């Protein structure tokens, strides 16, 4: 069963977000990407050589990737 939003005068869900909201949303998205990248690199650094081979990486390539700072893509 689909619920609908109550009709609120002046509520327009299709208008663009204010500039501060856009900036904060963009900042949050960037921080989330950095944290995801950091966690992925930590996990990569803990993989056994046979698992690295399964995903097509050498130990050296995995080590180089794991050593990158979180802000570097």
Coordinates of C-alpha atoms in Angstrom, one line a residue:
X1 CA 0.0 0.0 0.0
X2 CA 1.5 3.3 -1.1
X3 CA 1.3 6.2 1.3
X4 CA 1.1 9.7 0.0
X5 CA 2.5 12.9 1.6
X6 CA -0.1 15.2 3.2
X7 CA -0.8 18.3 1.2
X8 CA 1.1 21.1 2.8
X9 CA 0.7 24.6 1.5
X10 CA 3.9 25.9 0.0
X11 CA 5.6 22.5 0.0
X12 CA 7.3 21.9 -3.4
X13 CA 9.4 18.7 -3.5
X14 CA 10.6 19.5 -7.0
X15 CA 12.4 22.7 -6.3
X16 CA 16.2 22.8 -6.2
X17 CA 18.0 22.6 -2.8
X18 CA 19.4 25.8 -1.3
X19 CA 23.1 26.4 -1.8
X20 CA 24.1 25.6 1.8
X21 CA 22.1 22.3 1.6
X22 CA 23.8 21.4 -1.7
X23 CA 27.3 22.1 -0.2
X24 CA 26.6 20.1 2.9
X25 CA 25.2 17.2 0.9
X26 CA 28.3 17.3 -1.4
X27 CA 30.6 17.4 1.7
X28 CA 28.8 14.4 3.2
X29 CA 29.0 12.4 -0.1
X30 CA 32.7 13.2 -0.3
X31 CA 33.4 12.0 3.3
X32 CA 31.4 8.9 2.7
X33 CA 33.4 8.1 -0.4
X34 CA 36.7 8.7 1.5
X35 CA 35.6 6.3 4.3
X36 CA 34.5 3.7 1.9
X37 CA 37.9 3.9 0.1
X38 CA 39.7 3.7 3.4
X39 CA 37.8 0.6 4.5
X40 CA 38.3 -1.0 1.1
X41 CA 42.1 -0.4 1.2
X42 CA 42.4 -1.8 4.8
X43 CA 40.5 -4.9 3.7
X44 CA 42.7 -5.3 0.6
X45 CA 45.8 -5.1 2.7
X46 CA 44.6 -8.1 4.8
X47 CA 43.8 -10.4 1.9
X48 CA 45.9 -13.6 1.6
X49 CA 47.9 -14.1 -1.6
X50 CA 45.6 -16.8 -3.0
X51 CA 42.6 -14.4 -2.6
X52 CA 44.5 -11.6 -4.4
X53 CA 45.2 -14.1 -7.2
X54 CA 41.5 -14.9 -7.4
X55 CA 40.7 -11.2 -8.0
X56 CA 43.5 -10.7 -10.4
X57 CA 45.9 -8.7 -8.3
X58 CA 49.5 -9.3 -7.5
X59 CA 50.7 -8.8 -3.9
X60 CA 52.8 -5.8 -5.0
X61 CA 49.8 -4.1 -6.8
X62 CA 47.6 -4.7 -3.7
X63 CA 50.3 -3.2 -1.4
X64 CA 50.6 -0.2 -3.6
X65 CA 46.9 0.4 -3.6
X66 CA 46.6 -0.2 0.1
X67 CA 49.3 2.4 0.8
X68 CA 47.5 5.2 -1.0
X69 CA 45.9 7.9 1.2
X70 CA 42.1 7.8 1.4
X71 CA 41.6 11.0 -0.6
X72 CA 43.5 9.7 -3.5
X73 CA 41.4 8.0 -6.1

